[in-house]
Amino acid sequence: MPNLIADLSEENGRWTLKLVGSIDSDTHHLMWSTESSSALLKKLQEVKADSLWIDLSETERFDSQGLRLLLNAHKEFSRADIPIILRYPNPHLNRLFQIMQFDRIFTIEFE
Amino acid sequence: MSEQPLKKLKRLTPQGSGREPIRVLYVEDSAVIRDTIARLLELKGYKVNYAKNGQEGVELAQSWKPQVVLMDLRMPVMDGYNAINELRANPATSHLPIFVISAWSSKKERTQAKLAGADEFFVKPPDLNRLIEAINRAVE
């Protein structure tokens, strides 16, 4: 059974995708809560969302393909003027993001 | 008529508004490293194309005509040393600035890269500011 729950929710106009579990080859297809990042982007455009917050507080790990999916989404969402903000990565993920210089690509918010 | 919202960000090319962005070819077999560096450079206004090994890199350097080449060393099919040799041996690409970006940074690697014809050597992950300075300096 895939070890990931991707939950998209809205509160006071803020759209949050919460990822609980691990992003790996078994779960890439679940990561966006829809069939793809493009489908999620379309949905957010329809509801006129101005950003997407990705809650990583309960995300254990990202494999390299998962990181690529994030990068591709960044490109796609930037073109649509919908920034992606990463929230609350655990220390391991934060270190990974720093090594990969993701902190120079994404806005990352800490607890 | 509805008014279009203003874009939040106005992106300038590294050479300034109105000019063509600098074309950077990145030869790297690791997809995640390639995508990350490419994205970082794109966000700074560079136009980035990539190849997955030295052979593809040599071919793309001839057809796409980059202004700068970023080259990994250890890759399948053709490694970075041989790719640099081929680029230097071809009059169409011999002039290109070539910067090695490698996880292997021993004196031996650096010397071999220099002997092959590399202009600069960066250790992975490269410092973006230093890399951008080097690219801009090379293209000036």
PDB file of C-alpha atoms in Angstrom:
ATOM      1  CA  MET A   1       0.000   0.000   0.000  1.00  0.00           C
ATOM      2  CA  PRO A   2       1.456   3.405  -1.000  1.00  0.00           C
ATOM      3  CA  ASN A   3       2.773   5.388   1.929  1.00  0.00           C
ATOM      4  CA  LEU A   4       1.391   8.790   1.021  1.00  0.00           C
ATOM      5  CA  ILE A   5      -1.754  10.789   1.635  1.00  0.00           C
ATOM      6  CA  ALA A   6      -2.060  14.008  -0.365  1.00  0.00           C
ATOM      7  CA  ASP A   7      -4.829  16.217   0.929  1.00  0.00           C
ATOM      8  CA  LEU A   8      -5.852  19.449  -0.776  1.00  0.00           C
ATOM      9  CA  SER A   9      -7.820  21.887   1.331  1.00  0.00           C
ATOM     10  CA  GLU A  10      -8.823  25.525   1.417  1.00  0.00           C
ATOM     11  CA  GLU A  11      -9.089  27.806   4.403  1.00  0.00           C
ATOM     12  CA  ASN A  12      -9.717  31.541   4.191  1.00  0.00           C
ATOM     13  CA  GLY A  13      -8.717  31.538   0.544  1.00  0.00           C
ATOM     14  CA  ARG A  14      -5.431  29.745   1.169  1.00  0.00           C
ATOM     15  CA  TRP A  15      -5.035  26.490  -0.725  1.00  0.00           C
ATOM     16  CA  THR A  16      -2.854  23.920   1.001  1.00  0.00           C
ATOM     17  CA  LEU A  17      -1.639  20.565  -0.237  1.00  0.00           C
ATOM     18  CA  LYS A  18      -0.626  18.469   2.751  1.00  0.00           C
ATOM     19  CA  LEU A  19       1.670  15.536   2.022  1.00  0.00           C
ATOM     20  CA  VAL A  20       1.711  12.858   4.717  1.00  0.00           C
ATOM     21  CA  GLY A  21       4.237  10.066   4.154  1.00  0.00           C
ATOM     22  CA  SER A  22       7.020   9.587   1.617  1.00  0.00           C
ATOM     23  CA  ILE A  23       7.437  10.742  -1.964  1.00  0.00           C
ATOM     24  CA  ASP A  24       8.932   7.792  -3.809  1.00  0.00           C
ATOM     25  CA  SER A  25       8.362   5.598  -6.854  1.00  0.00           C
ATOM     26  CA  ASP A  26       5.228   4.099  -5.267  1.00  0.00           C
ATOM     27  CA  THR A  27       3.665   7.476  -4.532  1.00  0.00           C
ATOM     28  CA  HIS A  28       4.690   9.938  -7.272  1.00  0.00           C
ATOM     29  CA  HIS A  29       1.323   9.531  -8.938  1.00  0.00           C
ATOM     30  CA  LEU A  30      -0.468  10.486  -5.710  1.00  0.00           C
ATOM     31  CA  MET A  31       1.572  13.565  -4.919  1.00  0.00           C
ATOM     32  CA  TRP A  32      -0.677  16.221  -6.408  1.00  0.00           C
ATOM     33  CA  SER A  33      -3.991  14.853  -5.054  1.00  0.00           C
ATOM     34  CA  THR A  34      -5.153  14.909  -8.688  1.00  0.00           C
ATOM     35  CA  GLU A  35      -3.739  12.957 -11.623  1.00  0.00           C
ATOM     36  CA  SER A  36      -0.939  15.475 -12.198  1.00  0.00           C
ATOM     37  CA  SER A  37       0.440  18.877 -11.269  1.00  0.00           C
ATOM     38  CA  SER A  38      -1.166  20.232 -14.444  1.00  0.00           C
ATOM     39  CA  ALA A  39      -4.578  19.035 -13.289  1.00  0.00           C
ATOM     40  CA  LEU A  40      -4.021  20.629  -9.900  1.00  0.00           C
ATOM     41  CA  LEU A  41      -2.937  23.882 -11.531  1.00  0.00           C
ATOM     42  CA  LYS A  42      -6.066  23.879 -13.667  1.00  0.00           C
ATOM     43  CA  LYS A  43      -8.189  23.353 -10.591  1.00  0.00           C
ATOM     44  CA  LEU A  44      -6.470  26.200  -8.732  1.00  0.00           C
ATOM     45  CA  GLN A  45      -6.894  28.501 -11.709  1.00  0.00           C
ATOM     46  CA  GLU A  46     -10.592  27.688 -11.810  1.00  0.00           C
ATOM     47  CA  VAL A  47     -11.028  28.726  -8.184  1.00  0.00           C
ATOM     48  CA  LYS A  48      -8.741  31.734  -8.720  1.00  0.00           C
ATOM     49  CA  ALA A  49      -6.210  30.671  -6.107  1.00  0.00           C
ATOM     50  CA  ASP A  50      -3.264  33.059  -5.856  1.00  0.00           C
ATOM     51  CA  SER A  51      -0.768  30.551  -4.417  1.00  0.00           C
ATOM     52  CA  LEU A  52      -0.292  26.944  -3.397  1.00  0.00           C
ATOM     53  CA  TRP A  53       1.079  26.073   0.030  1.00  0.00           C
ATOM     54  CA  ILE A  54       2.596  22.622   0.327  1.00  0.00           C
ATOM     55  CA  ASP A  55       2.570  21.461   3.940  1.00  0.00           C
ATOM     56  CA  LEU A  56       5.559  19.174   4.516  1.00  0.00           C
ATOM     57  CA  SER A  57       5.261  18.906   8.289  1.00  0.00           C
ATOM     58  CA  GLU A  58       4.427  15.219   8.015  1.00  0.00           C
ATOM     59  CA  THR A  59       6.445  14.436   4.890  1.00  0.00           C
ATOM     60  CA  GLU A  60       9.201  11.960   5.677  1.00  0.00           C
ATOM     61  CA  ARG A  61      11.294  12.010   2.523  1.00  0.00           C
ATOM     62  CA  PHE A  62      11.505  12.955  -1.142  1.00  0.00           C
ATOM     63  CA  ASP A  63      13.346  10.813  -3.683  1.00  0.00           C
ATOM     64  CA  SER A  64      15.086  12.474  -6.627  1.00  0.00           C
ATOM     65  CA  GLN A  65      12.125  11.995  -8.950  1.00  0.00           C
ATOM     66  CA  GLY A  66       9.905  13.640  -6.346  1.00  0.00           C
ATOM     67  CA  LEU A  67      12.248  16.627  -6.278  1.00  0.00           C
ATOM     68  CA  ARG A  68      12.050  16.817 -10.066  1.00  0.00           C
ATOM     69  CA  LEU A  69       8.255  16.785  -9.883  1.00  0.00           C
ATOM     70  CA  LEU A  70       8.446  19.750  -7.497  1.00  0.00           C
ATOM     71  CA  LEU A  71      10.791  21.589  -9.868  1.00  0.00           C
ATOM     72  CA  ASN A  72       8.569  20.928 -12.861  1.00  0.00           C
ATOM     73  CA  ALA A  73       5.552  22.156 -10.922  1.00  0.00           C
ATOM     74  CA  HIS A  74       7.457  25.286  -9.932  1.00  0.00           C
ATOM     75  CA  LYS A  75       8.049  26.040 -13.587  1.00  0.00           C
ATOM     76  CA  GLU A  76       4.469  25.290 -14.548  1.00  0.00           C
ATOM     77  CA  PHE A  77       2.878  27.241 -11.681  1.00  0.00           C
ATOM     78  CA  SER A  78       5.230  30.207 -12.103  1.00  0.00           C
ATOM     79  CA  ARG A  79       4.080  30.596 -15.688  1.00  0.00           C
ATOM     80  CA  ALA A  80       0.517  30.801 -14.348  1.00  0.00           C
ATOM     81  CA  ASP A  81       1.632  33.309 -11.697  1.00  0.00           C
ATOM     82  CA  ILE A  82       0.707  30.964  -8.853  1.00  0.00           C
ATOM     83  CA  PRO A  83       3.700  30.655  -6.510  1.00  0.00           C
ATOM     84  CA  ILE A  84       4.362  27.446  -4.597  1.00  0.00           C
ATOM     85  CA  ILE A  85       5.370  27.874  -0.965  1.00  0.00           C
ATOM     86  CA  LEU A  86       6.897  24.953   0.925  1.00  0.00           C
ATOM     87  CA  ARG A  87       5.986  24.847   4.621  1.00  0.00           C
ATOM     88  CA  TYR A  88       7.511  23.176   7.623  1.00  0.00           C
ATOM     89  CA  PRO A  89       9.995  20.688   6.135  1.00  0.00           C
ATOM     90  CA  ASN A  90      11.583  18.422   8.734  1.00  0.00           C
ATOM     91  CA  PRO A  91      15.321  18.940   9.416  1.00  0.00           C
ATOM     92  CA  HIS A  92      16.285  16.132   7.034  1.00  0.00           C
ATOM     93  CA  LEU A  93      14.201  17.585   4.202  1.00  0.00           C
ATOM     94  CA  ASN A  94      15.393  21.072   4.974  1.00  0.00           C
ATOM     95  CA  ARG A  95      18.999  19.932   4.708  1.00  0.00           C
ATOM     96  CA  LEU A  96      18.203  18.248   1.397  1.00  0.00           C
ATOM     97  CA  PHE A  97      16.558  21.420   0.096  1.00  0.00           C
ATOM     98  CA  GLN A  98      19.575  23.471   1.118  1.00  0.00           C
ATOM     99  CA  ILE A  99      22.051  21.102  -0.519  1.00  0.00           C
ATOM    100  CA  MET A 100      19.976  21.102  -3.695  1.00  0.00           C
ATOM    101  CA  GLN A 101      19.601  24.899  -3.440  1.00  0.00           C
ATOM    102  CA  PHE A 102      15.834  24.572  -3.469  1.00  0.00           C
ATOM    103  CA  ASP A 103      15.810  27.439  -0.992  1.00  0.00           C
ATOM    104  CA  ARG A 104      16.883  29.640  -3.912  1.00  0.00           C
ATOM    105  CA  ILE A 105      13.997  28.445  -6.048  1.00  0.00           C
ATOM    106  CA  PHE A 106      11.100  28.080  -3.599  1.00  0.00           C
ATOM    107  CA  THR A 107       9.912  30.169  -0.719  1.00  0.00           C
ATOM    108  CA  ILE A 108      10.299  27.893   2.315  1.00  0.00           C
ATOM    109  CA  GLU A 109       8.495  28.645   5.550  1.00  0.00           C
ATOM    110  CA  PHE A 110       9.608  27.186   8.846  1.00  0.00           C
ATOM    111  CA  GLU A 111       7.736  26.501  12.064  1.00  0.00           C
TER     112      GLU A 111
ATOM    113  CA  MET B   1     -13.265  45.311 -21.406  1.00  0.00           C
ATOM    114  CA  SER B   2     -11.733  43.567 -18.437  1.00  0.00           C
ATOM    115  CA  GLU B   3      -8.361  44.779 -17.298  1.00  0.00           C
ATOM    116  CA  GLN B   4      -5.582  42.219 -17.316  1.00  0.00           C
ATOM    117  CA  PRO B   5      -3.790  41.884 -13.962  1.00  0.00           C
ATOM    118  CA  LEU B   6      -0.241  43.095 -13.901  1.00  0.00           C
ATOM    119  CA  LYS B   7       2.423  40.421 -13.664  1.00  0.00           C
ATOM    120  CA  LYS B   8       3.913  40.313 -10.199  1.00  0.00           C
ATOM    121  CA  LEU B   9       7.456  39.900 -11.431  1.00  0.00           C
ATOM    122  CA  LYS B  10       9.258  41.441 -14.316  1.00  0.00           C
ATOM    123  CA  ARG B  11      12.143  39.248 -15.352  1.00  0.00           C
ATOM    124  CA  LEU B  12      15.189  40.789 -16.916  1.00  0.00           C
ATOM    125  CA  THR B  13      17.723  38.899 -18.948  1.00  0.00           C
ATOM    126  CA  PRO B  14      21.245  38.705 -17.518  1.00  0.00           C
ATOM    127  CA  GLN B  15      22.341  41.128 -20.203  1.00  0.00           C
ATOM    128  CA  GLY B  16      19.542  43.539 -19.425  1.00  0.00           C
ATOM    129  CA  SER B  17      16.067  44.141 -20.738  1.00  0.00           C
ATOM    130  CA  GLY B  18      15.527  43.789 -24.437  1.00  0.00           C
ATOM    131  CA  ARG B  19      18.486  41.550 -25.221  1.00  0.00           C
ATOM    132  CA  GLU B  20      18.524  37.886 -26.003  1.00  0.00           C
ATOM    133  CA  PRO B  21      19.197  35.717 -22.931  1.00  0.00           C
ATOM    134  CA  ILE B  22      22.535  33.957 -22.710  1.00  0.00           C
ATOM    135  CA  ARG B  23      22.299  30.380 -23.979  1.00  0.00           C
ATOM    136  CA  VAL B  24      23.782  27.824 -21.604  1.00  0.00           C
ATOM    137  CA  LEU B  25      24.201  24.150 -22.466  1.00  0.00           C
ATOM    138  CA  TYR B  26      24.343  21.885 -19.409  1.00  0.00           C
ATOM    139  CA  VAL B  27      25.731  18.384 -19.951  1.00  0.00           C
ATOM    140  CA  GLU B  28      24.816  16.246 -16.937  1.00  0.00           C
ATOM    141  CA  ASP B  29      23.481  12.716 -16.531  1.00  0.00           C
ATOM    142  CA  SER B  30      21.798  13.232 -13.147  1.00  0.00           C
ATOM    143  CA  ALA B  31      18.287  14.426 -13.955  1.00  0.00           C
ATOM    144  CA  VAL B  32      17.601  16.053 -10.592  1.00  0.00           C
ATOM    145  CA  ILE B  33      20.887  17.993 -10.547  1.00  0.00           C
ATOM    146  CA  ARG B  34      20.387  18.999 -14.167  1.00  0.00           C
ATOM    147  CA  ASP B  35      16.826  20.191 -13.534  1.00  0.00           C
ATOM    148  CA  THR B  36      17.806  22.094 -10.394  1.00  0.00           C
ATOM    149  CA  ILE B  37      20.741  23.993 -11.887  1.00  0.00           C
ATOM    150  CA  ALA B  38      18.756  24.620 -15.059  1.00  0.00           C
ATOM    151  CA  ARG B  39      15.850  26.019 -13.044  1.00  0.00           C
ATOM    152  CA  LEU B  40      18.134  28.224 -10.966  1.00  0.00           C
ATOM    153  CA  LEU B  41      19.689  29.643 -14.129  1.00  0.00           C
ATOM    154  CA  GLU B  42      16.306  30.051 -15.842  1.00  0.00           C
ATOM    155  CA  LEU B  43      15.069  32.053 -12.872  1.00  0.00           C
ATOM    156  CA  LYS B  44      18.044  34.356 -13.394  1.00  0.00           C
ATOM    157  CA  GLY B  45      17.040  34.818 -17.023  1.00  0.00           C
ATOM    158  CA  TYR B  46      19.331  32.377 -18.840  1.00  0.00           C
ATOM    159  CA  LYS B  47      18.130  30.101 -21.601  1.00  0.00           C
ATOM    160  CA  VAL B  48      19.181  26.573 -20.703  1.00  0.00           C
ATOM    161  CA  ASN B  49      19.291  23.447 -22.807  1.00  0.00           C
ATOM    162  CA  TYR B  50      20.675  20.138 -21.624  1.00  0.00           C
ATOM    163  CA  ALA B  51      22.275  16.908 -22.739  1.00  0.00           C
ATOM    164  CA  LYS B  52      22.375  13.641 -20.809  1.00  0.00           C
ATOM    165  CA  ASN B  53      25.905  12.597 -21.777  1.00  0.00           C
ATOM    166  CA  GLY B  54      29.021  13.869 -23.511  1.00  0.00           C
ATOM    167  CA  GLN B  55      28.028  12.595 -26.937  1.00  0.00           C
ATOM    168  CA  GLU B  56      24.681  14.381 -26.836  1.00  0.00           C
ATOM    169  CA  GLY B  57      26.458  17.446 -25.483  1.00  0.00           C
ATOM    170  CA  VAL B  58      28.915  17.579 -28.386  1.00  0.00           C
ATOM    171  CA  GLU B  59      26.080  17.231 -30.886  1.00  0.00           C
ATOM    172  CA  LEU B  60      23.936  19.868 -29.198  1.00  0.00           C
ATOM    173  CA  ALA B  61      26.860  22.280 -28.936  1.00  0.00           C
ATOM    174  CA  GLN B  62      27.071  22.205 -32.722  1.00  0.00           C
ATOM    175  CA  SER B  63      23.368  22.419 -33.498  1.00  0.00           C
ATOM    176  CA  TRP B  64      22.040  24.680 -30.715  1.00  0.00           C
ATOM    177  CA  LYS B  65      25.065  26.986 -30.586  1.00  0.00           C
ATOM    178  CA  PRO B  66      25.296  27.765 -26.869  1.00  0.00           C
ATOM    179  CA  GLN B  67      27.429  30.608 -25.558  1.00  0.00           C
ATOM    180  CA  VAL B  68      28.627  28.637 -22.526  1.00  0.00           C
ATOM    181  CA  VAL B  69      28.892  24.917 -21.791  1.00  0.00           C
ATOM    182  CA  LEU B  70      28.580  23.442 -18.287  1.00  0.00           C
ATOM    183  CA  MET B  71      30.018  19.931 -18.217  1.00  0.00           C
ATOM    184  CA  ASP B  72      29.854  17.042 -15.778  1.00  0.00           C
ATOM    185  CA  LEU B  73      32.819  14.654 -15.927  1.00  0.00           C
ATOM    186  CA  ARG B  74      31.575  11.171 -15.152  1.00  0.00           C
ATOM    187  CA  MET B  75      28.782  10.267 -17.524  1.00  0.00           C
ATOM    188  CA  PRO B  76      27.737   7.251 -19.587  1.00  0.00           C
ATOM    189  CA  VAL B  77      28.315   6.930 -23.352  1.00  0.00           C
ATOM    190  CA  MET B  78      30.950   9.694 -23.436  1.00  0.00           C
ATOM    191  CA  ASP B  79      32.518  11.239 -20.348  1.00  0.00           C
ATOM    192  CA  GLY B  80      33.168  14.916 -19.835  1.00  0.00           C
ATOM    193  CA  TYR B  81      36.902  14.760 -20.608  1.00  0.00           C
ATOM    194  CA  ASN B  82      36.302  13.265 -24.061  1.00  0.00           C
ATOM    195  CA  ALA B  83      33.433  15.642 -24.709  1.00  0.00           C
ATOM    196  CA  ILE B  84      35.660  18.636 -23.895  1.00  0.00           C
ATOM    197  CA  ASN B  85      38.370  17.211 -26.162  1.00  0.00           C
ATOM    198  CA  GLU B  86      35.884  16.909 -29.018  1.00  0.00           C
ATOM    199  CA  LEU B  87      34.536  20.404 -28.486  1.00  0.00           C
ATOM    200  CA  ARG B  88      38.054  21.844 -28.472  1.00  0.00           C
ATOM    201  CA  ALA B  89      39.022  19.901 -31.595  1.00  0.00           C
ATOM    202  CA  ASN B  90      36.103  21.220 -33.633  1.00  0.00           C
ATOM    203  CA  PRO B  91      36.584  24.749 -35.039  1.00  0.00           C
ATOM    204  CA  ALA B  92      32.854  25.371 -34.645  1.00  0.00           C
ATOM    205  CA  THR B  93      32.962  24.812 -30.888  1.00  0.00           C
ATOM    206  CA  SER B  94      36.624  25.241 -29.937  1.00  0.00           C
ATOM    207  CA  HIS B  95      36.056  28.806 -28.733  1.00  0.00           C
ATOM    208  CA  LEU B  96      33.264  27.966 -26.263  1.00  0.00           C
ATOM    209  CA  PRO B  97      33.812  28.666 -22.563  1.00  0.00           C
ATOM    210  CA  ILE B  98      33.532  25.290 -20.811  1.00  0.00           C
ATOM    211  CA  PHE B  99      32.979  25.051 -17.063  1.00  0.00           C
ATOM    212  CA  VAL B 100      33.246  21.685 -15.386  1.00  0.00           C
ATOM    213  CA  ILE B 101      30.721  20.954 -12.615  1.00  0.00           C
ATOM    214  CA  SER B 102      31.748  17.782 -10.842  1.00  0.00           C
ATOM    215  CA  ALA B 103      31.267  15.994  -7.554  1.00  0.00           C
ATOM    216  CA  TRP B 104      34.844  14.723  -7.933  1.00  0.00           C
ATOM    217  CA  SER B 105      37.167  17.539  -7.041  1.00  0.00           C
ATOM    218  CA  SER B 106      40.578  15.988  -6.416  1.00  0.00           C
ATOM    219  CA  LYS B 107      43.697  17.630  -7.785  1.00  0.00           C
ATOM    220  CA  LYS B 108      43.871  14.868 -10.380  1.00  0.00           C
ATOM    221  CA  GLU B 109      40.337  15.572 -11.623  1.00  0.00           C
ATOM    222  CA  ARG B 110      40.988  19.301 -11.775  1.00  0.00           C
ATOM    223  CA  THR B 111      44.280  18.847 -13.638  1.00  0.00           C
ATOM    224  CA  GLN B 112      42.761  16.416 -16.131  1.00  0.00           C
ATOM    225  CA  ALA B 113      39.831  18.738 -16.744  1.00  0.00           C
ATOM    226  CA  LYS B 114      42.185  21.642 -17.346  1.00  0.00           C
ATOM    227  CA  LEU B 115      44.341  19.568 -19.678  1.00  0.00           C
ATOM    228  CA  ALA B 116      41.250  18.555 -21.619  1.00  0.00           C
ATOM    229  CA  GLY B 117      40.489  22.241 -22.098  1.00  0.00           C
ATOM    230  CA  ALA B 118      38.091  23.252 -19.329  1.00  0.00           C
ATOM    231  CA  ASP B 119      38.156  26.926 -18.381  1.00  0.00           C
ATOM    232  CA  GLU B 120      36.882  26.655 -14.819  1.00  0.00           C
ATOM    233  CA  PHE B 121      36.060  23.961 -12.295  1.00  0.00           C
ATOM    234  CA  PHE B 122      33.074  23.980  -9.930  1.00  0.00           C
ATOM    235  CA  VAL B 123      32.309  21.421  -7.246  1.00  0.00           C
ATOM    236  CA  LYS B 124      28.715  20.158  -7.013  1.00  0.00           C
ATOM    237  CA  PRO B 125      26.536  21.794  -5.997  1.00  0.00           C
ATOM    238  CA  PRO B 126      28.055  24.905  -7.548  1.00  0.00           C
ATOM    239  CA  ASP B 127      27.802  28.246  -5.828  1.00  0.00           C
ATOM    240  CA  LEU B 128      25.222  29.977  -7.996  1.00  0.00           C
ATOM    241  CA  ASN B 129      26.639  33.473  -7.622  1.00  0.00           C
ATOM    242  CA  ARG B 130      30.119  32.326  -8.610  1.00  0.00           C
ATOM    243  CA  LEU B 131      28.742  30.340 -11.516  1.00  0.00           C
ATOM    244  CA  ILE B 132      26.715  33.297 -12.790  1.00  0.00           C
ATOM    245  CA  GLU B 133      29.702  35.615 -12.468  1.00  0.00           C
ATOM    246  CA  ALA B 134      31.795  33.177 -14.475  1.00  0.00           C
ATOM    247  CA  ILE B 135      29.146  32.799 -17.177  1.00  0.00           C
ATOM    248  CA  ASN B 136      28.658  36.545 -17.528  1.00  0.00           C
ATOM    249  CA  ARG B 137      32.392  37.187 -17.556  1.00  0.00           C
ATOM    250  CA  ALA B 138      32.929  34.561 -20.244  1.00  0.00           C
ATOM    251  CA  VAL B 139      30.227  35.966 -22.497  1.00  0.00           C
ATOM    252  CA  GLU B 140      31.195  39.635 -22.174  1.00  0.00           C
TER     253      GLU B 140
END
